[in-house]
Coordinates of C-alpha atoms in Angstrom, one line a residue:
Chain H
X896 CA -135.8 -171.3 -158.7
X897 CA -136.6 -172.8 -162.2
X898 CA -135.1 -171.7 -165.3
X899 CA -138.3 -169.9 -166.3
X900 CA -138.8 -168.0 -163.5
X901 CA -135.0 -167.1 -163.5
X902 CA -135.7 -165.9 -167.0
X903 CA -138.7 -163.9 -166.0
X904 CA -136.5 -162.2 -163.2
X905 CA -134.2 -161.0 -166.1
X906 CA -137.1 -159.6 -168.0
X907 CA -138.4 -157.8 -164.9
X908 CA -135.1 -156.1 -164.4
X909 CA -135.9 -154.5 -168.0
X910 CA -139.2 -153.5 -166.9
X911 CA -138.5 -150.7 -165.0
X912 CA -141.3 -148.3 -166.2
X913 CA -144.3 -148.0 -163.6
X914 CA -146.9 -149.0 -166.4
X915 CA -145.2 -152.4 -166.4
X916 CA -146.4 -153.1 -162.8
X917 CA -143.0 -155.0 -162.5
X918 CA -144.6 -157.7 -164.9
X919 CA -146.0 -159.3 -161.8
X920 CA -149.6 -158.2 -162.5
X921 CA -152.0 -159.7 -165.3
X922 CA -151.7 -156.6 -167.2
X923 CA -149.9 -153.5 -167.9
X924 CA -151.3 -150.1 -167.2
X925 CA -150.5 -147.1 -169.3
X926 CA -151.5 -143.3 -168.6
X927 CA -152.3 -141.6 -171.5
X928 CA -153.4 -138.0 -170.8
X929 CA -156.5 -138.6 -168.5
X930 CA -157.1 -142.1 -169.6
X931 CA -155.3 -145.2 -168.6
X932 CA -154.8 -148.1 -171.1
X933 CA -154.6 -151.7 -169.9
X934 CA -152.7 -154.1 -172.3
X935 CA -152.2 -157.4 -171.7
X936 CA -150.6 -160.4 -174.4
X937 CA -151.1 -164.0 -174.0
X938 CA -149.7 -166.8 -176.3
X939 CA -151.3 -170.4 -177.1
X940 CA -148.8 -173.1 -178.3
X941 CA -150.1 -176.1 -180.0
X942 CA -149.3 -179.1 -178.1
X943 CA -148.7 -177.0 -174.9
X944 CA -152.0 -174.9 -174.4
X945 CA -154.1 -176.9 -176.8
X946 CA -154.2 -180.2 -178.4
X947 CA -153.8 -180.6 -182.2
X948 CA -157.3 -182.2 -182.3
X949 CA -159.0 -179.4 -180.4
X950 CA -161.6 -177.7 -182.4
X951 CA -160.0 -174.6 -184.3
X952 CA -163.0 -172.4 -183.4
X953 CA -162.5 -173.3 -179.5
X954 CA -158.8 -172.4 -179.8
X955 CA -159.9 -169.1 -181.2
X956 CA -162.2 -168.7 -178.5
X957 CA -160.0 -169.5 -176.1
X958 CA -157.0 -167.2 -177.3
X959 CA -159.6 -164.4 -177.1
X960 CA -161.2 -165.2 -173.9
X961 CA -158.1 -165.6 -171.7
X962 CA -156.8 -162.1 -172.9
X963 CA -160.2 -160.5 -172.2
X964 CA -160.3 -162.4 -168.8
X965 CA -157.2 -160.2 -167.6
X966 CA -158.9 -157.1 -168.8
X967 CA -162.0 -157.9 -166.9
X968 CA -159.5 -158.6 -163.7
X969 CA -158.3 -155.0 -164.2
X970 CA -161.9 -153.7 -164.7
X971 CA -160.9 -152.5 -168.1
X972 CA -163.6 -152.2 -171.1
X973 CA -161.9 -153.8 -174.3
X974 CA -161.0 -151.5 -177.3
X975 CA -159.7 -154.1 -179.4
X976 CA -157.3 -157.0 -180.2
X977 CA -154.1 -157.5 -182.3
X978 CA -153.5 -161.1 -183.6
X979 CA -150.2 -162.9 -184.1
X980 CA -151.4 -166.0 -186.5
X981 CA -149.1 -168.9 -187.7
X982 CA -150.6 -170.5 -190.8
X983 CA -151.1 -174.1 -191.1
X984 CA -153.7 -176.3 -192.8
X985 CA -156.4 -174.6 -194.8
X986 CA -159.2 -176.0 -193.6
X987 CA -158.1 -175.6 -189.7
X988 CA -157.4 -171.9 -190.6
X989 CA -160.7 -170.9 -191.9
X990 CA -162.6 -172.8 -189.1
X991 CA -160.2 -170.6 -186.8
X992 CA -161.1 -167.3 -188.5
X993 CA -164.8 -168.5 -188.3
X994 CA -164.5 -168.9 -184.5
X995 CA -162.6 -165.8 -183.9
X996 CA -165.2 -163.9 -185.8
X997 CA -167.9 -165.6 -183.5
X998 CA -166.1 -164.6 -180.3
X999 CA -165.1 -161.3 -181.2
X1000 CA -168.8 -160.8 -182.0
X1001 CA -169.8 -162.4 -178.8
X1002 CA -167.7 -160.2 -176.6
X1003 CA -168.2 -157.0 -178.8
X1004 CA -164.4 -156.5 -179.6
X1005 CA -162.9 -155.3 -182.7
X1006 CA -159.9 -156.9 -184.5
X1007 CA -157.5 -154.1 -185.1
X1008 CA -154.4 -155.7 -186.5
X1009 CA -151.7 -158.1 -186.1
X1010 CA -149.3 -160.2 -188.1
X1011 CA -149.6 -163.7 -190.1
X1012 CA -146.4 -165.8 -190.7
X1013 CA -145.9 -169.1 -192.1
X1014 CA -144.4 -171.5 -189.6
X1015 CA -142.0 -174.1 -191.1
X1016 CA -143.9 -177.1 -192.1
X1017 CA -144.7 -179.9 -189.4
X1018 CA -143.8 -177.2 -186.6
X1019 CA -146.0 -176.6 -183.8
X1020 CA -147.9 -173.3 -184.2
X1021 CA -147.8 -170.3 -181.8
X1022 CA -150.9 -167.9 -181.6
X1023 CA -150.5 -164.7 -179.8
X1024 CA -153.0 -162.2 -179.0
X1025 CA -152.7 -158.7 -177.6
X1026 CA -155.8 -157.2 -175.9
X1027 CA -156.1 -153.3 -175.4
X1028 CA -158.6 -152.2 -173.0
X1029 CA -159.6 -148.9 -171.4
X1030 CA -159.7 -148.5 -167.5
X1031 CA -162.9 -147.5 -166.3
X1032 CA -161.5 -146.0 -163.0
X1033 CA -158.6 -146.9 -160.8
X1034 CA -157.0 -150.5 -162.1
X1035 CA -156.8 -153.0 -159.1
X1036 CA -153.5 -154.9 -159.0
X1037 CA -153.1 -158.5 -157.4
X1038 CA -151.2 -156.7 -154.6
X1039 CA -153.6 -154.7 -152.8
X1040 CA -155.3 -157.3 -150.2
X1041 CA -155.0 -156.4 -146.7
X1042 CA -154.9 -158.3 -143.4
X1043 CA -158.3 -158.4 -142.2
X1044 CA -160.0 -158.3 -145.8
X1045 CA -162.3 -161.0 -147.2
X1046 CA -161.7 -163.1 -150.4
X1047 CA -164.4 -163.5 -152.7
X1048 CA -164.7 -165.4 -156.2
X1049 CA -167.3 -164.8 -159.1
X1050 CA -169.2 -167.7 -160.7
X1051 CA -168.6 -171.3 -159.9
X1052 CA -165.4 -173.0 -159.7
X1053 CA -164.1 -176.3 -161.2
X1054 CA -166.6 -176.6 -164.1
X1055 CA -164.0 -176.3 -166.8
X1056 CA -161.7 -178.7 -164.9
X1057 CA -164.5 -181.2 -164.7
X1058 CA -165.2 -180.5 -168.6
X1059 CA -161.7 -181.2 -169.5
X1060 CA -161.7 -184.5 -167.3
X1061 CA -164.8 -185.7 -169.2
X1062 CA -163.3 -184.9 -172.6
X1063 CA -160.2 -186.9 -171.5
X1064 CA -162.7 -189.8 -170.8
X1065 CA -162.2 -189.6 -167.1
X1066 CA -165.9 -188.9 -166.0
X1067 CA -169.2 -188.3 -167.3
X1068 CA -170.1 -184.6 -167.2
X1069 CA -172.9 -182.5 -168.8
X1070 CA -172.3 -180.6 -171.9
X1071 CA -172.3 -177.4 -170.0
X1072 CA -169.2 -178.3 -168.3
X1073 CA -167.5 -179.3 -171.6
X1074 CA -168.8 -175.7 -172.7
X1075 CA -167.0 -174.1 -170.0
X1076 CA -163.8 -175.7 -170.9
X1077 CA -163.9 -175.0 -174.3
X1078 CA -165.8 -171.4 -174.4
X1079 CA -164.8 -169.6 -171.4
X1080 CA -166.8 -166.3 -170.6
X1081 CA -164.5 -163.6 -169.3
X1082 CA -166.3 -161.6 -166.6
X1083 CA -166.0 -158.1 -168.4
X1084 CA -169.2 -156.7 -166.9
X1085 CA -168.6 -157.9 -163.5
X1086 CA -164.9 -156.7 -163.5
X1087 CA -165.8 -153.2 -164.4
X1088 CA -168.7 -153.1 -161.7
X1089 CA -166.2 -154.6 -159.1
X1090 CA -163.1 -152.7 -159.7
X1091 CA -164.0 -149.7 -157.3
X1092 CA -165.2 -152.0 -154.6
X1093 CA -162.1 -154.3 -154.7
X1094 CA -158.5 -153.7 -153.0
X1095 CA -157.1 -156.5 -155.2
X1096 CA -158.2 -158.5 -158.2
X1097 CA -157.2 -161.0 -160.7
X1098 CA -158.6 -163.9 -162.6
X1099 CA -158.7 -167.7 -161.8
X1100 CA -156.5 -169.3 -164.6
X1101 CA -154.2 -171.7 -163.1
X1102 CA -156.4 -172.7 -160.3
X1103 CA -158.1 -171.1 -157.2
X1104 CA -155.6 -172.2 -154.7
X1105 CA -152.5 -171.2 -156.7
X1106 CA -153.9 -167.9 -157.8
X1107 CA -155.1 -166.9 -154.3
X1108 CA -151.7 -167.8 -153.0
X1109 CA -150.1 -165.5 -155.6
X1110 CA -152.5 -162.7 -154.8
X1111 CA -151.6 -163.2 -151.0
X1112 CA -147.8 -163.2 -152.0
X1113 CA -148.1 -160.0 -154.1
X1114 CA -150.0 -158.4 -151.2
X1115 CA -147.7 -159.4 -148.6
X1116 CA -150.4 -161.1 -146.4
X1117 CA -151.6 -164.5 -145.7
X1118 CA -154.8 -165.9 -147.1
X1119 CA -157.3 -168.9 -146.0
X1120 CA -159.6 -170.5 -148.1
X1121 CA -162.6 -172.5 -146.6
X1122 CA -163.1 -175.3 -149.2
X1123 CA -166.7 -175.7 -148.0
X1124 CA -167.2 -172.2 -149.3
X1125 CA -165.9 -172.6 -152.9
X1126 CA -169.0 -172.3 -155.0
X1127 CA -169.8 -175.2 -157.1
X1128 CA -172.3 -175.7 -159.9
X1129 CA -175.1 -178.2 -160.0
X1130 CA -173.6 -179.9 -163.2
X1131 CA -170.4 -180.2 -161.1
X1132 CA -172.0 -181.5 -158.0
X1133 CA -173.6 -184.1 -160.4
X1134 CA -170.6 -185.3 -161.9
X1135 CA -168.1 -185.2 -159.0
X1136 CA -170.3 -184.8 -155.7
X1137 CA -169.4 -182.4 -153.1
X1138 CA -166.8 -184.4 -151.1
X1139 CA -163.4 -182.9 -150.0
X1140 CA -161.6 -184.5 -153.1
X1141 CA -164.1 -183.1 -155.4
X1142 CA -163.8 -179.5 -153.7
X1143 CA -160.0 -180.0 -154.0
X1144 CA -160.3 -180.9 -157.6
X1145 CA -162.3 -177.8 -158.4
X1146 CA -159.7 -175.8 -156.6
X1147 CA -156.7 -176.7 -158.3
X1148 CA -157.9 -177.5 -161.9
X1149 CA -157.8 -174.0 -163.4
X1150 CA -159.1 -172.7 -166.5
X1151 CA -162.1 -171.1 -164.4
X1152 CA -161.6 -167.5 -165.8
X1153 CA -163.4 -166.2 -162.7
X1154 CA -162.7 -163.1 -160.9
X1155 CA -160.8 -163.6 -157.6
X1156 CA -161.1 -160.3 -155.4
X1157 CA -160.2 -158.9 -152.1
X1158 CA -162.4 -156.6 -150.3
X1159 CA -163.0 -155.0 -146.6
X1160 CA -165.8 -156.5 -144.6
X1161 CA -167.7 -153.1 -145.1
X1162 CA -167.8 -154.0 -148.8
X1163 CA -169.8 -157.3 -148.4
X1164 CA -173.2 -156.0 -148.4
X1165 CA -172.5 -153.7 -151.7
X1166 CA -170.9 -156.9 -153.3
X1167 CA -174.1 -159.0 -152.6
X1168 CA -176.2 -156.5 -154.2
X1169 CA -174.0 -156.5 -157.3
X1170 CA -174.3 -160.1 -157.3
X1171 CA -177.8 -160.0 -157.5
X1172 CA -178.1 -157.1 -160.0
X1173 CA -175.8 -159.1 -162.1
X1174 CA -177.2 -162.6 -161.9
X1175 CA -173.6 -163.8 -161.1
X1176 CA -172.9 -165.5 -157.7
X1177 CA -170.0 -163.6 -155.9
X1178 CA -169.0 -165.9 -153.0
X1179 CA -167.0 -165.0 -150.1
X1180 CA -164.6 -168.0 -149.9
X1181 CA -162.0 -166.6 -147.2
X1182 CA -159.8 -164.0 -145.9
X1183 CA -156.4 -162.5 -145.4
X1184 CA -154.5 -162.2 -142.2
X1185 CA -151.1 -160.8 -141.2
X1186 CA -148.2 -163.3 -142.2
X1187 CA -147.5 -165.2 -145.5
X1188 CA -148.7 -168.2 -147.3
X1189 CA -152.1 -170.2 -148.0
X1190 CA -154.1 -172.1 -145.3
X1191 CA -156.9 -174.4 -146.2
X1192 CA -159.9 -175.0 -143.9
X1193 CA -163.1 -177.0 -144.6
X1194 CA -166.3 -176.0 -142.7
X1195 CA -163.8 -174.3 -140.5
X1196 CA -161.5 -177.5 -139.9
X1197 CA -157.8 -177.1 -140.8
X1198 CA -157.3 -179.3 -143.9
X1199 CA -153.7 -180.2 -145.0
X1200 CA -152.3 -178.6 -148.4
X1201 CA -152.8 -180.6 -151.5
X1202 CA -149.3 -181.5 -153.4
X1203 CA -150.4 -179.4 -156.5
X1204 CA -152.0 -176.1 -156.0
X1205 CA -152.7 -175.3 -159.9
X1206 CA -150.7 -175.0 -163.1
X1207 CA -147.1 -173.7 -162.0
X1208 CA -145.3 -171.5 -164.5
X1209 CA -143.1 -168.7 -164.0
Chain E
X892 CA -154.6 -165.3 -205.1
X893 CA -152.2 -167.3 -202.8
X894 CA -153.8 -169.0 -199.8
X895 CA -152.1 -166.5 -197.5
X896 CA -153.7 -163.5 -199.2
X897 CA -157.0 -165.4 -199.0
X898 CA -156.5 -165.9 -195.2
X899 CA -155.7 -162.2 -195.0
X900 CA -158.8 -161.4 -196.9
X901 CA -161.1 -163.7 -194.4
X902 CA -159.5 -161.6 -191.6
X903 CA -160.1 -158.2 -193.1
X904 CA -163.9 -159.2 -193.3
X905 CA -163.8 -159.3 -189.5
X906 CA -161.9 -156.0 -189.0
X907 CA -164.9 -153.7 -189.8
X908 CA -163.6 -151.2 -187.0
X909 CA -162.1 -148.0 -188.6
X910 CA -159.2 -148.1 -186.1
X911 CA -158.2 -151.3 -187.9
X912 CA -157.7 -149.3 -191.1
X913 CA -158.9 -152.5 -193.2
X914 CA -155.8 -154.5 -191.9
X915 CA -154.2 -152.8 -195.0
X916 CA -152.0 -150.4 -193.2
X917 CA -148.9 -150.9 -191.1
X918 CA -150.5 -150.2 -188.0
X919 CA -154.0 -149.7 -186.0
X920 CA -154.9 -146.3 -185.3
X921 CA -157.2 -146.2 -182.1
X922 CA -158.8 -142.8 -181.0
X923 CA -159.0 -142.5 -177.0
X924 CA -160.4 -139.2 -176.1
X925 CA -158.4 -136.6 -177.8
X926 CA -155.3 -138.8 -178.2
X927 CA -154.6 -141.5 -180.8
X928 CA -152.7 -144.8 -180.2
X929 CA -150.9 -146.3 -182.9
X930 CA -150.5 -150.1 -182.4
X931 CA -148.6 -152.7 -184.4
X932 CA -147.5 -156.3 -184.0
X933 CA -144.9 -158.4 -185.9
X934 CA -143.7 -161.9 -185.3
X935 CA -140.3 -163.4 -186.0
X936 CA -140.2 -167.3 -186.8
X937 CA -136.9 -169.2 -186.3
X938 CA -135.8 -170.4 -189.7
X939 CA -138.0 -167.8 -191.5
X940 CA -137.3 -164.5 -190.4
X941 CA -133.9 -165.2 -188.8
X942 CA -131.5 -168.3 -188.7
X943 CA -130.9 -170.3 -185.9
X944 CA -127.1 -169.5 -185.8
X945 CA -128.1 -165.5 -185.9
X946 CA -126.6 -163.9 -182.9
X947 CA -129.7 -163.7 -180.4
X948 CA -129.0 -160.0 -179.2
X949 CA -129.4 -159.4 -183.1
X950 CA -132.8 -161.1 -183.2
X951 CA -134.0 -159.2 -180.3
X952 CA -132.9 -155.9 -181.7
X953 CA -134.6 -156.8 -185.1
X954 CA -137.7 -157.8 -183.4
X955 CA -137.9 -154.4 -181.6
X956 CA -136.7 -152.4 -184.5
X957 CA -139.3 -153.9 -187.2
X958 CA -142.1 -152.8 -184.8
X959 CA -140.8 -149.4 -184.0
X960 CA -140.2 -148.9 -187.8
X961 CA -144.0 -149.3 -188.3
X962 CA -144.7 -146.6 -185.6
X963 CA -141.9 -144.3 -187.4
X964 CA -143.8 -144.7 -190.6
X965 CA -146.9 -143.4 -188.7
X966 CA -145.4 -140.4 -187.1
X967 CA -146.0 -141.9 -183.8
X968 CA -143.8 -142.0 -180.5
X969 CA -143.4 -145.1 -179.0
X970 CA -145.1 -145.7 -175.4
X971 CA -144.0 -149.1 -174.7
X972 CA -143.9 -152.7 -176.0
X973 CA -145.3 -156.1 -174.9
X974 CA -143.2 -159.3 -175.8
X975 CA -144.3 -162.7 -176.6
X976 CA -141.3 -165.2 -175.9
X977 CA -140.9 -168.7 -176.7
X978 CA -138.3 -170.3 -174.1
X979 CA -135.4 -172.1 -175.7
X980 CA -131.8 -172.8 -174.8
X981 CA -130.4 -170.9 -171.6
X982 CA -127.5 -169.3 -173.1
X983 CA -129.5 -168.2 -176.0
X984 CA -132.2 -166.7 -174.2
X985 CA -130.0 -164.8 -171.6
X986 CA -128.1 -163.2 -174.7
X987 CA -131.7 -162.2 -176.2
X988 CA -132.8 -160.4 -172.9
X989 CA -129.6 -158.7 -172.7
X990 CA -129.9 -157.6 -176.6
X991 CA -133.2 -156.7 -175.8
X992 CA -132.3 -154.4 -172.9
X993 CA -129.8 -152.7 -175.3
X994 CA -132.3 -152.0 -178.0
X995 CA -135.0 -150.9 -175.4
X996 CA -132.3 -148.3 -174.2
X997 CA -131.1 -147.4 -177.5
X998 CA -134.6 -146.5 -178.6
X999 CA -135.8 -145.3 -175.2
X1000 CA -138.9 -147.6 -175.1
X1001 CA -140.2 -149.3 -172.1
X1002 CA -141.0 -153.1 -171.7
X1003 CA -144.6 -153.3 -170.5
X1004 CA -145.4 -156.8 -170.3
X1005 CA -146.1 -160.0 -172.3
X1006 CA -146.4 -163.7 -171.8
X1007 CA -143.7 -166.4 -172.0
X1008 CA -144.3 -170.0 -173.1
X1009 CA -142.2 -173.2 -173.4
X1010 CA -142.3 -174.4 -177.0
X1011 CA -142.1 -178.2 -177.3
X1012 CA -138.6 -179.4 -177.6
X1013 CA -136.9 -179.1 -180.8
X1014 CA -139.7 -176.9 -182.3
X1015 CA -138.9 -173.6 -184.0
X1016 CA -139.5 -170.7 -181.9
X1017 CA -141.8 -167.7 -182.7
X1018 CA -141.4 -164.3 -181.1
X1019 CA -143.8 -161.6 -181.1
X1020 CA -143.6 -158.0 -180.2
X1021 CA -146.5 -155.5 -180.0
X1022 CA -145.4 -151.8 -180.0
X1023 CA -147.8 -149.0 -178.6
X1024 CA -147.3 -145.8 -179.8
X1025 CA -149.0 -142.3 -179.4
X1026 CA -149.9 -140.3 -182.8
X1027 CA -148.1 -136.8 -182.8
X1028 CA -150.7 -135.4 -185.0
X1029 CA -152.4 -136.9 -187.9
X1030 CA -151.4 -140.4 -188.7
X1031 CA -150.4 -141.0 -192.5
X1032 CA -152.0 -144.1 -194.1
X1033 CA -150.3 -145.9 -197.0
X1034 CA -152.9 -144.7 -199.0
X1035 CA -153.2 -141.1 -199.3
X1036 CA -150.7 -140.4 -202.4
X1037 CA -152.2 -138.4 -205.1
X1038 CA -151.3 -138.1 -208.9
X1039 CA -148.8 -135.3 -209.4
X1040 CA -147.2 -135.7 -206.1
X1041 CA -143.5 -136.8 -205.5
X1042 CA -142.2 -140.1 -204.0
X1043 CA -139.3 -139.5 -201.4
X1044 CA -137.1 -142.1 -199.3
X1045 CA -135.0 -141.5 -196.2
X1046 CA -131.6 -142.6 -195.8
X1047 CA -129.9 -145.1 -198.1
X1048 CA -131.4 -148.1 -199.8
X1049 CA -129.7 -151.6 -200.1
X1050 CA -127.4 -151.4 -197.3
X1051 CA -128.9 -154.2 -195.2
X1052 CA -129.3 -156.2 -198.3
X1053 CA -125.6 -155.8 -199.3
X1054 CA -124.8 -156.8 -195.5
X1055 CA -126.7 -160.0 -195.7
X1056 CA -125.2 -160.9 -199.1
X1057 CA -121.8 -160.6 -197.5
X1058 CA -122.7 -162.7 -194.5
X1059 CA -124.0 -165.2 -197.0
X1060 CA -120.3 -165.0 -198.8
X1061 CA -121.6 -163.7 -201.8
X1062 CA -119.5 -160.4 -201.5
X1063 CA -117.0 -158.6 -199.4
X1064 CA -118.9 -155.6 -197.7
X1065 CA -118.0 -153.3 -195.0
X1066 CA -118.9 -153.9 -191.4
X1067 CA -121.3 -150.9 -191.6
X1068 CA -123.4 -152.7 -194.2
X1069 CA -123.9 -156.0 -192.0
X1070 CA -124.3 -153.5 -188.9
X1071 CA -127.3 -152.2 -191.0
X1072 CA -128.7 -155.7 -191.7
X1073 CA -128.4 -157.0 -188.1
X1074 CA -129.3 -153.5 -186.1
X1075 CA -131.6 -151.5 -188.1
X1076 CA -132.4 -148.1 -186.8
X1077 CA -136.0 -147.1 -187.1
X1078 CA -136.5 -143.6 -188.1
X1079 CA -138.7 -142.5 -185.2
X1080 CA -137.7 -138.9 -185.0
X1081 CA -137.8 -138.4 -188.9
X1082 CA -141.2 -140.2 -189.1
X1083 CA -142.4 -137.8 -186.4
X1084 CA -141.3 -134.6 -188.0
X1085 CA -142.3 -135.8 -191.5
X1086 CA -145.9 -136.8 -190.7
X1087 CA -147.4 -133.4 -190.9
X1088 CA -145.8 -133.0 -194.3
X1089 CA -146.6 -135.9 -196.1
X1090 CA -150.0 -137.5 -197.9
X1091 CA -148.7 -141.1 -197.4
X1092 CA -146.0 -143.0 -195.5
X1093 CA -145.1 -146.4 -194.8
X1094 CA -141.6 -147.9 -194.1
X1095 CA -139.5 -150.0 -196.6
X1096 CA -139.1 -153.4 -195.2
X1097 CA -140.0 -156.0 -198.1
X1098 CA -138.1 -153.8 -200.8
X1099 CA -138.4 -150.3 -202.3
X1100 CA -139.9 -151.4 -205.6
X1101 CA -142.7 -153.5 -203.8
X1102 CA -143.2 -151.3 -201.1
X1103 CA -143.7 -148.3 -203.5
X1104 CA -146.1 -150.6 -205.6
X1105 CA -148.0 -151.1 -202.5
X1106 CA -148.3 -147.5 -201.7
X1107 CA -149.5 -146.7 -205.0
X1108 CA -152.3 -149.4 -205.0
X1109 CA -153.4 -148.3 -201.6
X1110 CA -153.5 -144.9 -203.1
X1111 CA -155.3 -145.7 -206.3
X1112 CA -152.6 -144.2 -208.5
X1113 CA -149.6 -145.2 -210.6
X1114 CA -146.0 -144.6 -209.3
X1115 CA -142.8 -144.2 -211.0
X1116 CA -139.3 -144.6 -209.6
X1117 CA -136.0 -143.5 -211.2
X1118 CA -133.4 -145.8 -210.3
X1119 CA -130.8 -143.3 -210.7
X1120 CA -132.2 -141.3 -208.1
X1121 CA -132.2 -144.2 -205.5
X1122 CA -129.8 -143.1 -202.5
X1123 CA -126.8 -145.5 -202.1
X1124 CA -124.3 -145.1 -199.6
X1125 CA -120.6 -145.0 -200.0
X1126 CA -120.1 -148.5 -198.5
X1127 CA -122.7 -149.8 -200.8
X1128 CA -121.3 -148.5 -204.0
X1129 CA -117.8 -149.7 -202.8
X1130 CA -119.4 -153.2 -202.6
X1131 CA -121.5 -153.4 -205.5
X1132 CA -120.9 -150.3 -207.5
X1133 CA -123.4 -148.0 -209.1
X1134 CA -124.5 -150.0 -212.2
X1135 CA -128.1 -150.9 -213.0
X1136 CA -127.8 -154.2 -211.4
X1137 CA -126.6 -152.9 -208.2
X1138 CA -129.5 -150.4 -208.1
X1139 CA -132.0 -153.1 -209.2
X1140 CA -130.5 -155.3 -206.2
X1141 CA -130.8 -152.3 -203.8
X1142 CA -134.4 -151.4 -204.5
X1143 CA -135.6 -155.2 -204.2
X1144 CA -133.6 -156.4 -201.3
X1145 CA -135.6 -155.1 -198.3
X1146 CA -134.8 -154.8 -194.7
X1147 CA -134.0 -151.2 -195.2
X1148 CA -136.5 -149.6 -192.5
X1149 CA -136.3 -146.4 -194.1
X1150 CA -139.5 -144.3 -194.7
X1151 CA -141.1 -144.2 -198.1
X1152 CA -143.5 -141.1 -198.4
X1153 CA -145.5 -139.2 -200.8
X1154 CA -145.8 -135.4 -200.6
X1155 CA -146.8 -132.5 -203.0
X1156 CA -144.1 -130.9 -205.1
X1157 CA -144.9 -127.6 -202.9
X1158 CA -143.6 -129.5 -199.6
X1159 CA -140.3 -130.2 -201.1
X1160 CA -138.4 -127.3 -199.8
X1161 CA -139.7 -127.9 -196.4
X1162 CA -138.6 -131.6 -196.7
X1163 CA -135.0 -130.6 -197.6
X1164 CA -134.9 -128.3 -194.7
X1165 CA -135.9 -131.0 -192.6
X1166 CA -133.2 -133.4 -194.0
X1167 CA -130.7 -130.7 -193.1
X1168 CA -131.9 -130.3 -189.7
X1169 CA -132.1 -134.1 -189.0
X1170 CA -128.7 -134.7 -190.9
X1171 CA -130.5 -137.5 -192.8
X1172 CA -130.7 -137.9 -196.4
X1173 CA -134.3 -137.4 -197.7
X1174 CA -134.3 -138.2 -201.5
X1175 CA -137.0 -137.5 -204.2
X1176 CA -136.9 -140.6 -206.2
X1177 CA -140.1 -140.5 -208.7
X1178 CA -143.7 -139.4 -208.6
X1179 CA -147.2 -140.5 -208.8
X1180 CA -149.7 -140.1 -211.7
X1181 CA -153.2 -141.2 -212.6
X1182 CA -153.5 -144.8 -213.5
X1183 CA -152.1 -147.9 -211.7
X1184 CA -148.9 -149.8 -211.2
X1185 CA -145.3 -149.3 -211.1
X1186 CA -143.0 -147.9 -213.7
X1187 CA -139.2 -147.9 -213.5
X1188 CA -136.8 -145.3 -215.3
X1189 CA -133.2 -144.8 -215.1
X1190 CA -131.8 -141.4 -215.5
X1191 CA -135.1 -141.0 -217.4
X1192 CA -134.8 -143.8 -219.6
X1193 CA -137.5 -146.6 -219.4
X1194 CA -136.1 -149.7 -217.8
X1195 CA -138.1 -153.2 -217.7
X1196 CA -139.4 -154.2 -214.5
X1197 CA -137.1 -157.1 -212.6
X1198 CA -138.9 -160.3 -212.0
X1199 CA -138.9 -159.8 -208.2
X1200 CA -139.9 -156.4 -206.7
X1201 CA -139.0 -157.7 -203.2
X1202 CA -140.4 -160.0 -200.4
X1203 CA -143.9 -161.2 -201.3
X1204 CA -146.2 -162.3 -198.6
X1205 CA -149.7 -161.5 -198.1

């Protein structure tokens, strides 16, 4: 067990309130009278989660989007956010605030408060954001998937990964892919509409394979994904093709901020109707079975597991 | 205007939701059905808000206490907290978690969630905490004090400042003063009991004088404080005496985490009964008048203003 996961274990021992969901879910769910609040907090560290050269407006956008994506995965409607800001260079900070304003407006979310500090000169900066949402019904956890149920994902997978690879000079990719890396769009509407239909839901942030494995583990079941069913965009196919390597790349790249969810077979027709109504692909990519672990197939044929399933932490 | 306050202005322009209270209060107040949530977020930066050599358990305690103190000042009852943690050295981190556990238990507060990151090696760390509370009635702001009203403060002032001065080797002080610096106790019960009686309330974190000046400014009135009425503890008097310099030191040192509040004269008797019931000194230290700014007196005689009123930021 890594030091970081050891540390998380020690925090989990403190988080005995049921609202904390054992710190194993994407968000806390706090009952307040007849309402339920959904609370999440994510940090971005300079040099770790973004590069000093990244456009500040994109850093602001991402900080907001990754937190709202956690709310989306819980079917919650955002009420507002609190910002923890570390002051740096004036022009950078100004561009950050401008980007934050645009992102708040794009998602219709209110800035409610926070704190601003001066980091010691030259120190990498840490930004934090707390997003507060209100549950729109029962709040799906990661851990509710059952054997025999199906695994679904929203949108297309791998676009942000291809965008990042292009930014790093690895490939030529359409601007739309770079856009998906820089300005992810949390699936708030879809999350709210899906919440009543699913047995488990989370967002894909670290990679489709690793996140699906986490859902299976939290649910105490095994999961199978068919690479051939992983939804790829036209721009992705143009940049990287549809071969197995491209599909494995898409399924492990992360930063998708799509919704990954489990549902019984009976819910399939309803999910497809919803997909049409939302104008958002919702694709069945696998299923759950008794047991444990992740299996990969491609058009039904068994595929050996790649060395890396996504971004590991915790 | 400093760069930092200029930056805060630009954030305020984004915070148009009434729940944000214009980012000028200690906390956001978010209505949810018939309930109101009180939300606050404070950061601690290594080398800025605490020293690398400070005991990690005290850093944890302080991170929790300063946030809960903001809830106390709004009369809110804490529901739980989210932690933003930056991993460092193993033994330090372990001691931090242990201290956090003790502090959570001492205040009866639940850890609900958060995020853990690895900072780049050698980088100073930033910790953030979001505290979520529920309003127990109307939520006093900083800005409600009226001309003719009286200014009160809870507990004793200057103890933490004397404790810090002693830690820095400046003076000899009782362990109880060091304790007040290291392990401040937010006035949660008193805040809840006072909220219905006050017209404005905030906590004293940056210094009695500067915080009183801020309350007056937010309220659009002038404030006068009589140094002779500032409550000092026996241990403080023993360490620093009761002279004007000692009183000025106490009133500008900060880190008190006491409650500063305004109330009409008619509420005085009720406040004193409450003081008795709580076993906590509640002292009248001055009053508000039409106009603007801060005036100091000592036993009624006008005193010239010290150069520094407390910790300035924003």
